[in-house]
Coordinates of C-alpha atoms and ligand atoms in Angstrom, one line a residue:
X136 CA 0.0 0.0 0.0
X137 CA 1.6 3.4 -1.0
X138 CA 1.7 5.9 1.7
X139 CA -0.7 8.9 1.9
X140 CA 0.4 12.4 2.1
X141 CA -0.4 14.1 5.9
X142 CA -4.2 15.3 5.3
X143 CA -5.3 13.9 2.3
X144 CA -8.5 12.9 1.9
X145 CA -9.7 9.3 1.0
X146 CA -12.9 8.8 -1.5
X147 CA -14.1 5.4 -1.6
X148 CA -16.1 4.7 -5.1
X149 CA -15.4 5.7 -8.2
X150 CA -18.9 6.6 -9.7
X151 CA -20.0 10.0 -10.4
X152 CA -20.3 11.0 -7.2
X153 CA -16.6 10.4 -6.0
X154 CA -15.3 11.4 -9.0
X155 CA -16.7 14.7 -8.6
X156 CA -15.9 14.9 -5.4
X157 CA -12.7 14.2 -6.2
X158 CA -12.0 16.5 -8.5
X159 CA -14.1 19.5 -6.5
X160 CA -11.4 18.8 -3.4
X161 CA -7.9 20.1 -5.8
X162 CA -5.8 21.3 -5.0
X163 CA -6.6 19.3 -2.3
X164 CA -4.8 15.8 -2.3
X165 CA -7.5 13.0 -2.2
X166 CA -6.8 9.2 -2.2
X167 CA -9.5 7.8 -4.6
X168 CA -10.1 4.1 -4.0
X169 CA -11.4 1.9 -6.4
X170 CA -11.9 -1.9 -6.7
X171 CA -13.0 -1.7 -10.3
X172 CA -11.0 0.6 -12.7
X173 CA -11.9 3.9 -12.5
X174 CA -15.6 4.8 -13.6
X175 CA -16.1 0.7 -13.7
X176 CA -18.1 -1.1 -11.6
X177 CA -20.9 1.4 -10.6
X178 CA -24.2 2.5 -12.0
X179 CA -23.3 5.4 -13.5
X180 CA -22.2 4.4 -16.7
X181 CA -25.3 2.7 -17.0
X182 CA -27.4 5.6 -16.6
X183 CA -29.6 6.1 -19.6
X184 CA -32.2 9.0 -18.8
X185 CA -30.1 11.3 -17.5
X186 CA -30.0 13.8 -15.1
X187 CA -33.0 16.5 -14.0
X188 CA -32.8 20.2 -13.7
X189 CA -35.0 22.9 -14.2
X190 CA -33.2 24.7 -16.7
X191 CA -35.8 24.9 -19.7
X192 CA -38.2 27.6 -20.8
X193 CA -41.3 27.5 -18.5
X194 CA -39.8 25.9 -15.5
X195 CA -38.2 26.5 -12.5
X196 CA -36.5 24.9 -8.8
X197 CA -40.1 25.1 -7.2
X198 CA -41.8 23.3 -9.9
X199 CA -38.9 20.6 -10.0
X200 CA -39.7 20.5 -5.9
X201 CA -43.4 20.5 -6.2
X202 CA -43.0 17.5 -8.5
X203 CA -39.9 15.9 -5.9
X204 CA -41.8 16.4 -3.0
X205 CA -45.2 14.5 -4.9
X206 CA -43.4 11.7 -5.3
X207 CA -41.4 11.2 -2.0
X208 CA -44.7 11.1 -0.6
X209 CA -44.6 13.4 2.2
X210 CA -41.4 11.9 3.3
X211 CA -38.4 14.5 1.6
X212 CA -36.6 17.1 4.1
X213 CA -38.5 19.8 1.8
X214 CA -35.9 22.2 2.7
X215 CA -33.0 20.0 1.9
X216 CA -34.6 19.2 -1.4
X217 CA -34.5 22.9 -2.1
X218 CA -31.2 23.6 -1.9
X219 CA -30.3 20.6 -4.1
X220 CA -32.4 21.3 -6.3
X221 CA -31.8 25.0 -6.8
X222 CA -27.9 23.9 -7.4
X223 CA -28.9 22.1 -10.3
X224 CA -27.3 25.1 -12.8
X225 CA -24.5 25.1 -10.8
X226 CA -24.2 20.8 -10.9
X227 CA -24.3 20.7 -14.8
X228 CA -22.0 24.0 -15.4
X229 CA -19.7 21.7 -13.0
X230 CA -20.0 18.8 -15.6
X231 CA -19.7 20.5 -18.4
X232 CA -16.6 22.7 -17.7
X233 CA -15.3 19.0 -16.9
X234 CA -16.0 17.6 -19.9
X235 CA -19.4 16.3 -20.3
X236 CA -20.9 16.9 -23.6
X237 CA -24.9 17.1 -23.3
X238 CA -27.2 16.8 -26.5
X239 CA -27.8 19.9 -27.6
X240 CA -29.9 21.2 -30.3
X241 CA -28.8 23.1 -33.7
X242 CA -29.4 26.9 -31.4
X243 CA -27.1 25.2 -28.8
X244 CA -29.8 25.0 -26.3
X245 CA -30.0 21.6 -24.4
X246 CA -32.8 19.2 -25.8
X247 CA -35.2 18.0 -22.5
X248 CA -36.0 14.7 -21.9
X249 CA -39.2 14.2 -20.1
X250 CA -39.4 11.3 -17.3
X251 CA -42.2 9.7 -15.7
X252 CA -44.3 11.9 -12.6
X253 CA -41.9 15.1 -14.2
X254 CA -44.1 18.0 -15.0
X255 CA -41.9 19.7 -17.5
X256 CA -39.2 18.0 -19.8
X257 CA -36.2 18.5 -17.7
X258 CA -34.0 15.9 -18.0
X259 CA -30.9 16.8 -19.5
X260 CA -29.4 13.8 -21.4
X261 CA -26.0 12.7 -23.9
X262 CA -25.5 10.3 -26.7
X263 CA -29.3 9.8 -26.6
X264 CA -29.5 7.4 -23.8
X265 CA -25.8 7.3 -23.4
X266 CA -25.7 10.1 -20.7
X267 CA -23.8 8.1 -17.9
X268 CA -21.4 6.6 -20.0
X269 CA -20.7 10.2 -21.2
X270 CA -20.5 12.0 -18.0
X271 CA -18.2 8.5 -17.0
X272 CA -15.8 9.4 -20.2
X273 CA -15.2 13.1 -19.1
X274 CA -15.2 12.9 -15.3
X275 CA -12.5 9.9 -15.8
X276 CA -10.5 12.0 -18.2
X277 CA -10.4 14.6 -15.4
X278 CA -10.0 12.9 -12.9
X279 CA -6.4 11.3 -14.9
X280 CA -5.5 14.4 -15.8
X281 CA -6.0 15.7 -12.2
X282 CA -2.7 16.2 -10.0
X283 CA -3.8 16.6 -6.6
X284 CA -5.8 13.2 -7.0
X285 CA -4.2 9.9 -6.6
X286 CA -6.0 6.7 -7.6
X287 CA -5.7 3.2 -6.1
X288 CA -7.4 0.6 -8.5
X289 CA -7.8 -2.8 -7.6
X290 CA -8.8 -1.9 -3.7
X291 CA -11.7 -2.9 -1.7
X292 CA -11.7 -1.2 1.8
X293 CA -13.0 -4.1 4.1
X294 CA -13.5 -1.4 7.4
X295 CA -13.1 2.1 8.7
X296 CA -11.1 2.7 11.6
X297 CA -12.4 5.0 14.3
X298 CA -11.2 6.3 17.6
X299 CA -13.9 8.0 20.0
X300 CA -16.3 8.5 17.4
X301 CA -14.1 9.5 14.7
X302 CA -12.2 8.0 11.9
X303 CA -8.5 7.4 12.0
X304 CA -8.6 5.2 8.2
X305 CA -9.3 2.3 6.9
X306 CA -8.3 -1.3 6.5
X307 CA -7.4 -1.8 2.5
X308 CA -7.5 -5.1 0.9
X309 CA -5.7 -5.5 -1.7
X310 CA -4.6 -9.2 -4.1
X311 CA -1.1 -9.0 -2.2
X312 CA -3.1 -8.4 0.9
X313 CA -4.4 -6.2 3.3
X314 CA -3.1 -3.3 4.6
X315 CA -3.8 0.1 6.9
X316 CA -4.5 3.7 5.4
X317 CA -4.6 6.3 8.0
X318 CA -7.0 9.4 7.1
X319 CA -9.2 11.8 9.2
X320 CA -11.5 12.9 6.7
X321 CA -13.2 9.8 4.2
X322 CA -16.0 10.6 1.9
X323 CA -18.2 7.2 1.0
X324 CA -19.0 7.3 -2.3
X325 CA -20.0 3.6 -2.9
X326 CA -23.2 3.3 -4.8
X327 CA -25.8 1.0 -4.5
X328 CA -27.7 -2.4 -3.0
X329 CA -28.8 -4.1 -6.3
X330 CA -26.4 -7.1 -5.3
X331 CA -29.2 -8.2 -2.5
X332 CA -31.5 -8.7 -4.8
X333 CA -31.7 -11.7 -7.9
X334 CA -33.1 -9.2 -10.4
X335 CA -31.9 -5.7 -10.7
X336 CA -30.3 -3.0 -12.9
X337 CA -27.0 -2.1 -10.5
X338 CA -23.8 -4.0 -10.9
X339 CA -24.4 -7.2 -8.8
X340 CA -21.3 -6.3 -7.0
X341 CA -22.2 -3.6 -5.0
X342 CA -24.6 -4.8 -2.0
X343 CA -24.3 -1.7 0.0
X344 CA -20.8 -1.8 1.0
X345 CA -20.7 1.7 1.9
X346 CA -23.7 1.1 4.7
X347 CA -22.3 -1.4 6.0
X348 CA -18.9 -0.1 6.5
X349 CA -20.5 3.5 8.1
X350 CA -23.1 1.4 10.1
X351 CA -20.2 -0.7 11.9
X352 CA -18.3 2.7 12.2
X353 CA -21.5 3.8 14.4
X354 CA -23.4 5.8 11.7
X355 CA -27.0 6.2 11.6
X356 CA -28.4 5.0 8.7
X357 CA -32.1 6.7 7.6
X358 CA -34.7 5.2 5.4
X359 CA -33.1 2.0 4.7
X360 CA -36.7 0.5 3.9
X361 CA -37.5 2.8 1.1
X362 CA -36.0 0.5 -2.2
X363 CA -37.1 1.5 -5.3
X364 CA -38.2 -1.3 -8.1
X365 CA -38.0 0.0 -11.9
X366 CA -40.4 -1.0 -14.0
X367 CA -39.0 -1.5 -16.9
X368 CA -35.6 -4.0 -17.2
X369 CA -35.4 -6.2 -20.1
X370 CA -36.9 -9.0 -18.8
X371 CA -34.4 -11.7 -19.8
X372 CA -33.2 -13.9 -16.6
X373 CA -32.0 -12.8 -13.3
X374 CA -29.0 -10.7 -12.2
X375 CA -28.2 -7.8 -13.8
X376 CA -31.0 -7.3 -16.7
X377 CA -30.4 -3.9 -19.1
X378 CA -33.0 -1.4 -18.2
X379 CA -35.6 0.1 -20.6
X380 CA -35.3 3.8 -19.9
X381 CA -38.2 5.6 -18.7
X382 CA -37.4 7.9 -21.6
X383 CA -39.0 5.3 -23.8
X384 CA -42.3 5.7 -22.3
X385 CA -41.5 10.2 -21.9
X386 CA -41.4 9.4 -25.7
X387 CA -44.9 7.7 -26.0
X388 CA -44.2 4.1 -25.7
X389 CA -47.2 1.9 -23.7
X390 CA -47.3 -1.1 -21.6
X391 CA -49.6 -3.8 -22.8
X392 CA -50.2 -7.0 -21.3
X393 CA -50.0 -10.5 -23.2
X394 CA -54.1 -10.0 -23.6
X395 CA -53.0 -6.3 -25.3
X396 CA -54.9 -4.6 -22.4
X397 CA -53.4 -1.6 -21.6
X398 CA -53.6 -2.0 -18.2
X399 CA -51.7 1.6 -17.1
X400 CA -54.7 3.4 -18.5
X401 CA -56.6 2.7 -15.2
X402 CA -54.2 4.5 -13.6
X403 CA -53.6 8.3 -13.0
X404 CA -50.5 9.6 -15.6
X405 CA -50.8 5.9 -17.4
X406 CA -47.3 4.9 -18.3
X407 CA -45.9 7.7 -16.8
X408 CA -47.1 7.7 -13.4
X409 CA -44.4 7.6 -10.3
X410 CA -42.7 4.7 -10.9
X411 CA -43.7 3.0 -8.0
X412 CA -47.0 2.3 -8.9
X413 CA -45.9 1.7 -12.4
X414 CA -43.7 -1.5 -10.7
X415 CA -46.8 -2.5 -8.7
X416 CA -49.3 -2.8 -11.3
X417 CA -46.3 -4.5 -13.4
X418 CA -46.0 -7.0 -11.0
X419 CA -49.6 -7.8 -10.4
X420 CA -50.1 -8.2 -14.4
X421 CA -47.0 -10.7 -13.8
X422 CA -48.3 -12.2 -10.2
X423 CA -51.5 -13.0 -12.4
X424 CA -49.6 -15.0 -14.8
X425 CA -49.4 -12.6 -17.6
X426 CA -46.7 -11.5 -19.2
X427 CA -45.7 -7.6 -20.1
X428 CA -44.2 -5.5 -23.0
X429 CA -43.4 -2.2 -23.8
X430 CA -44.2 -1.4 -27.5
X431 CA -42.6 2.0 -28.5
X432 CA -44.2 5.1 -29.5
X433 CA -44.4 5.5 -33.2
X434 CA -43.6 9.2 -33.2
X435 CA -40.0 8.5 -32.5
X436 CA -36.8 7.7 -34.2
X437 CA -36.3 4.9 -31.9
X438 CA -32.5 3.9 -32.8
X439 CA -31.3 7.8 -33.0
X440 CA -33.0 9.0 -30.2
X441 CA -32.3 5.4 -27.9
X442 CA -29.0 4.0 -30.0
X443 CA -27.6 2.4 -26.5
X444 CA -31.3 0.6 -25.7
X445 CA -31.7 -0.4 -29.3
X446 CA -28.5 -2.3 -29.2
X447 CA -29.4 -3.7 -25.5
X448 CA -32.6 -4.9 -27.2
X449 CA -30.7 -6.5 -30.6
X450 CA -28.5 -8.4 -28.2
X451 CA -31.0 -10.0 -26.9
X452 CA -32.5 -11.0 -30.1
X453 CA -35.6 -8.5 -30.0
X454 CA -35.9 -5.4 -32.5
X455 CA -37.4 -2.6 -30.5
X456 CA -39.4 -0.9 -33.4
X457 CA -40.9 -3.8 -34.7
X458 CA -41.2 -6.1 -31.9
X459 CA -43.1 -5.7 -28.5
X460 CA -40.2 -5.6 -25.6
X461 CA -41.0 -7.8 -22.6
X462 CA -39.9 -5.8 -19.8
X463 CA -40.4 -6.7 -16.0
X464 CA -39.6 -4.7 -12.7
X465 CA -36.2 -5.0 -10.9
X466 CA -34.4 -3.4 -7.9
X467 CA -32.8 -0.1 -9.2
X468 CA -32.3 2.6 -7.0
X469 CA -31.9 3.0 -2.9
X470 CA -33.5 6.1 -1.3
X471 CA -32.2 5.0 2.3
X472 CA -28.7 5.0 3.6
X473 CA -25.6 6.8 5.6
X474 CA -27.2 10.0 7.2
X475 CA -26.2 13.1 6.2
X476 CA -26.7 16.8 6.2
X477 CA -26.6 19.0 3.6
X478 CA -22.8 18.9 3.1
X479 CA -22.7 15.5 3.3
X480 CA -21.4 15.2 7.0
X481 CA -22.7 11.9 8.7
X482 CA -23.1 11.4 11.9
X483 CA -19.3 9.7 12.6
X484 CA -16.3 12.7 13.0
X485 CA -14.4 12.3 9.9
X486 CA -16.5 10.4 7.6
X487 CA -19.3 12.1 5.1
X488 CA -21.4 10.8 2.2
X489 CA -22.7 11.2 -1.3
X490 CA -24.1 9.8 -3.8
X491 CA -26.5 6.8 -3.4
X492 CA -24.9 5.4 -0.6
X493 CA -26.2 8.7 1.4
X494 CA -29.8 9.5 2.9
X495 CA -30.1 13.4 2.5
X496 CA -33.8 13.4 2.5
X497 CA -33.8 14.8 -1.3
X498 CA -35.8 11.7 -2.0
X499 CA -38.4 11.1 1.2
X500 CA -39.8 7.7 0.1
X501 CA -39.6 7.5 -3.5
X502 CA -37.1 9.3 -5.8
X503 CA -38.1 11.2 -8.6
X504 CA -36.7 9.9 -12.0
X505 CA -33.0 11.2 -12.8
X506 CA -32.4 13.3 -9.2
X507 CA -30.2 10.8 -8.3
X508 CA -27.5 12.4 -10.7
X509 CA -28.1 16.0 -10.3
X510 CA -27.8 14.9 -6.3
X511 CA -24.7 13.0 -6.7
X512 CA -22.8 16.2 -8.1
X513 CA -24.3 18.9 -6.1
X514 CA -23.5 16.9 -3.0
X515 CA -19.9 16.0 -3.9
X516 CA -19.6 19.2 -4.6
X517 CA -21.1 20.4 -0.9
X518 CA -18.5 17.4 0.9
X519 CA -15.6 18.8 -1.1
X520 CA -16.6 22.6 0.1
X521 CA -17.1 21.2 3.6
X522 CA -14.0 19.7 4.0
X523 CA -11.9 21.8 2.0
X524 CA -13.3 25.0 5.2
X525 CA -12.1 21.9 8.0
X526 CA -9.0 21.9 9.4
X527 CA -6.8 19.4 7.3
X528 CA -5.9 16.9 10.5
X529 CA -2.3 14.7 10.9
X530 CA -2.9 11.0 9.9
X531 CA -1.7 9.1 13.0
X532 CA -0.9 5.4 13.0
X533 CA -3.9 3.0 13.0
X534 CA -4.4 -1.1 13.4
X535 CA -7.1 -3.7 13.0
X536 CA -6.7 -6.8 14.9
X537 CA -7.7 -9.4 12.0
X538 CA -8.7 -9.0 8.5
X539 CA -12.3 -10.1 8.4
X540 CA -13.4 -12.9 6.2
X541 CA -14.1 -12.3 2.3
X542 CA -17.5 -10.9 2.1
X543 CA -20.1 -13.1 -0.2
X544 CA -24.1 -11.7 -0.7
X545 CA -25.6 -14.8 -1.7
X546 CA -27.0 -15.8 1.5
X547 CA -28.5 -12.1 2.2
X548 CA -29.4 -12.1 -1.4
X549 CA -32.1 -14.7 -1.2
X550 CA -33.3 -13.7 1.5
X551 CA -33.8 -9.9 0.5
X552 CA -35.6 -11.0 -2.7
X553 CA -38.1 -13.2 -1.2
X554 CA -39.2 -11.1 1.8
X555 CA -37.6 -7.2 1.1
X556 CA -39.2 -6.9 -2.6
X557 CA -42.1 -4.9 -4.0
X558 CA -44.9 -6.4 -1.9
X559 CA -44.2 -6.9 1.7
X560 CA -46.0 -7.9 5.1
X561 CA -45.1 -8.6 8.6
X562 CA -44.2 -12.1 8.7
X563 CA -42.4 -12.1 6.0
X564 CA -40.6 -9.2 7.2
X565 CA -40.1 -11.4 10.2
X566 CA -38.8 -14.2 8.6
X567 CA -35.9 -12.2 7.0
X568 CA -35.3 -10.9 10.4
X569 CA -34.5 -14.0 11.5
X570 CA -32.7 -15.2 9.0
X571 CA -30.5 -11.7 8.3
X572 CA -29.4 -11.4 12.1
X573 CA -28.4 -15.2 12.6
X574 CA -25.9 -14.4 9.5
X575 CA -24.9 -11.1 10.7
X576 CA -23.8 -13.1 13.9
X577 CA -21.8 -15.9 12.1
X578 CA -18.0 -15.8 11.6
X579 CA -18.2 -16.3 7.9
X580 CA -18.5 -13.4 5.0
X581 CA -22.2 -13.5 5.0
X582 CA -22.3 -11.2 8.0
X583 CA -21.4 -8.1 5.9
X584 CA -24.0 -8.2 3.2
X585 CA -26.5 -9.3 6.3
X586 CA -26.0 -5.9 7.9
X587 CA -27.1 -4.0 4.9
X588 CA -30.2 -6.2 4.3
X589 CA -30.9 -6.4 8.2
X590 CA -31.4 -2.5 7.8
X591 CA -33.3 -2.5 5.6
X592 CA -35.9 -5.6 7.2
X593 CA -36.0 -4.0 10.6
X594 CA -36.8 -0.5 9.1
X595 CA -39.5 -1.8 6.9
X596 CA -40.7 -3.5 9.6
X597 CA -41.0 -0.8 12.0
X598 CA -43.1 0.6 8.6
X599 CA -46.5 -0.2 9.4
X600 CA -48.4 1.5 6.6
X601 CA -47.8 1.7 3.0
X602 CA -46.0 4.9 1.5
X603 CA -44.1 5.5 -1.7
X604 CA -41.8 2.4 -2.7
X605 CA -43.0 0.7 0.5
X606 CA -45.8 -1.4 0.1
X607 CA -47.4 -3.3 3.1
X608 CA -49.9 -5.9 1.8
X609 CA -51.0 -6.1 5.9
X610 CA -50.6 -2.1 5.8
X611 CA -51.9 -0.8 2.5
X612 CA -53.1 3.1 3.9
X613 CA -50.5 5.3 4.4
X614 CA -50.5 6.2 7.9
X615 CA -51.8 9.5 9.6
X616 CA -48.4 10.6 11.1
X617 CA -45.4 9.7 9.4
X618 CA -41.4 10.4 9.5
X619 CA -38.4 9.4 8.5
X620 CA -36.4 7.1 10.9
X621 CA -32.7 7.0 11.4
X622 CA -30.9 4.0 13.2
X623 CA -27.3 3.3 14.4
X624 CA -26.5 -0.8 13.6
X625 CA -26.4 -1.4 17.7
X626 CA -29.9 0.2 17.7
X627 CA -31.2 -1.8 15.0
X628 CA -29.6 -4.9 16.4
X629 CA -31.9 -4.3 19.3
X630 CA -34.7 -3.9 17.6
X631 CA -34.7 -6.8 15.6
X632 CA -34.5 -8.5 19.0
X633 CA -37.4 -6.9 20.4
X634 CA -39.3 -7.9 16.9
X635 CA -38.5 -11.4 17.1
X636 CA -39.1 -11.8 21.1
X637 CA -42.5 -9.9 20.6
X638 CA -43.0 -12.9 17.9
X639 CA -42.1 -15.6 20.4
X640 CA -44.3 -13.9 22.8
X641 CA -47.2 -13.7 20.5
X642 CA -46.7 -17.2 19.6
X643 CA -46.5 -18.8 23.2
Ligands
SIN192 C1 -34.4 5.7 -16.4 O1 -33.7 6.1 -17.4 O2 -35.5 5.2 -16.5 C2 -33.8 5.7 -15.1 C3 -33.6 7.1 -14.6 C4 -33.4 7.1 -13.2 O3 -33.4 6.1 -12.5 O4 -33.3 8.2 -12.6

């Protein structure tokens, strides 16, 4: 492991939002750390819509927060989501003075995408439906071409080292082996939980590592239960399945079922109603035994204005004008995790968050299509600020006992998908309970991805109504009075106790 200079700063992930981070912290020396090559790995090169801002003719921050705040369902810090939201010019001037090029049209303005429960066409995109392999390409770039940032590929950091409530650095594992780096100030940038589930649209690699790691640091987590299915991935096997963009259906194409009822038409905004309820009806067309397909809206050139879906679609033998595309739902995004405020600061001295791996309370309890970008930036962009103001602190020497054992999802994994997806209920939430905190116990590598899918069980748990992507089949109302909730691991450790004795009880 090379050694760091005095007061660098580490950045774990290498998706958009480290790598804006990143960058946003020069002259600043930051240690970015990376299992995957840089920009590899994550979700952000998948990203196909784009990324939201109120930047068109006719629109403005408080309509783009009217329209968040609808579908969080009364769960979004309202004033949080404003001053996101309102750095949205600020997020895209960022990208594009790094590189990014966004479709634009022949006057140079940027061409709008429109997204499902989005009252104005807002969604800036590139390449078509290439925009996070674009913004990947430039941030990369500068990131390489940045000399205040050094970059350890190959890297997975196991733990985070703390000392009274604050971190000292973190355990590094590396294919020679593991190894200490001492830092005061780490920014988690890790992405993601679509490894706990069978079916989803993140890289199967990432299962929450970056909750995990903050939760056994002693960071609150908030929100864990609110996972959010798409409702479109190509539905062709399990694991990661390409997704169909919601673009496709901003663009006029319309679900149909195998009978070719258009079964969103029942439904207020049809196709392009929040995409929760999109997911749900999905899933009850499938739960009835019928299939579903998208079949694209004639008004558009499909393979110019979707090349990067088009060729998903050809690869798997289907031709997306011609041919109905049978799509299904599949985990996609996370609203919950590592606490923060609005610069990103968690609740552990030394450590802050961005990026999907953080709960800022932009998002409440369903995220509005393509924020998740435009919250990635402004937030790296808010950490590096932060800590760029703090006082750059002397690394001092740091050791972990024993390396723990390799971390492997699989046994969380089936257990998320059968009791943490789309539909849930009590004793099913139960059950996973169970099952999650016996592993999280164990001495083997399931205990890590346990911990992140134990979260997410007890919080949904403690959920007893239906709100946004949480849906309680034994608590379909939403409730009268409603928060967010925000947990440290030893707290939800406890109550996943208290759950299961209560169960005994009731069952004696
Ligand atoms: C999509 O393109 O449908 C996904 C956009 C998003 O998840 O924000």
């Amino acid at each position: 492991m090379n050694s760091a200079p005095s007061g660098h700063v580490v950045v774990i992930g290498s998706g958009i939002a480290g790598l804006v981070t990143a960058l946003a912290l020069a002259p600043r020396p930051v240690t970015l750390v990376t299992l995957a090559g840089l920009g590899q790995g994550g979700s952000t090169a998948l990203a196909q819509g784009g990324i939201a801002a109120a930047l068109g003719a006719g629109d403005s921050p408080a309509l783009h927060l009217a329209d968040t705040l609808a579908a969080g369902d009364g769960l979004c810090d309202a004033a949080r989501a404003d001053t996101i939201l309102r750095q949205a010019g600020e997020a895209i001037g960022f990208l594009e003075r790094h590189g990014t090029r966004f479709d634009r049209d022949a006057s140079g303005a940027a061409i709008l995408g429109l997204e499902a429960a989005h009252s104005r066409r807002r969604i800036l995109h590139a390449a078509g439906d290439g925009s996070g392999t674009e913004i990947v390409r430039a941030l990369v770039a500068a990131v390489r071409g940045c000399a205040s940032v050094t970059v350890q590929e190959g890297a997975l950091v196991r733990r985070l080292l703390t000392r009274d409530g604050a971190v000292l650095g973190l355990l590094v594992q590396r294919a020679g082996g593991g190894a200490v780096l001492p830092a005061r100030q780490v920014v988690m940038a890790t992405g993601g939980i679509g490894g706990l589930y069978d079916a989803t649209t993140n890289p199967v690699g990432n299962w929450g590592q970056g909750i995990m790691l903050a939760a056994r640091a002693g960071a609150a987590l908030a929100d864990m239960e609110f996972v959010q299915f798409h409702p479109t991935a190509l539905d062709v096997g399990q694991g990661r399945l390409p997704l169909i963009s919601e673009a496709v259906r901003g663009e006029g194409a319309v679900l149909l079922n195998d009978r070719g009822e258009r079964f969103m038409a029942r439904h207020k905004g049809a196709e392009l109603a929040p995409r929760d309820i999109v997911a749900r009806a999905i899933h009850a067309e499938r739960a009835a035994g019928r299939q579903v397909f998208l079949r694209a809206g004639r008004e558009v050139d499909f393979p110019a204005r979707f090349p990067a879906i088009t060729a998903l679609c050809h690869a798997a033998g289907i031709d997306p004008v011609r041919d109905p595309i049978p799509v299904r739902p599949a985990q996609h995004y996370h609203m919950g995790g590592i606490r923060t405020d609005t610069f990103g600061r968690s609740t552990v001295a030394g450590l802050w968050a961005v990026g999907e791996c953080a709960a800022t309370g932009l998002h409440g309890a369903n995220r509005l299509a393509s924020n998740s970008l435009l919250e990635a930036v402004v937030m790296g962009l808010n950490a590096a600020r932060d800590i760029a103001a703090s006082p750059a602190l002397p690394v001092t020497a740091a050791t972990i006992a024993e390396p723990p054992p390799d971390a492997y999802p699989s046994a969380a994994r089936a257990i998320a998908s059968r009791h943490l997806g789309i539909l849930r209920d009590g004793a099913s939430l139960r059950a996973a309970i169970a099952g999650l905190l016996l592993l999280t116990q164990g001495d083997d590598g399931a205990g890590d991805p346990a911990i992140t899918a134990l979260a997410i069980a007890v919080f949904a748990t403690l959920r007893r109504e239906s709100r946004g992507a949480h849906a309680r089949t034994d608590f379909p109302a939403r409730a009268a009075l409603s928060a967010s909730r925000a947990m440290t691991l030893d707290q939800i450790i406890q109550s996943a106790r208290l759950i299961l004795s209560d169960d005994l009880a009731r069952s004696a």
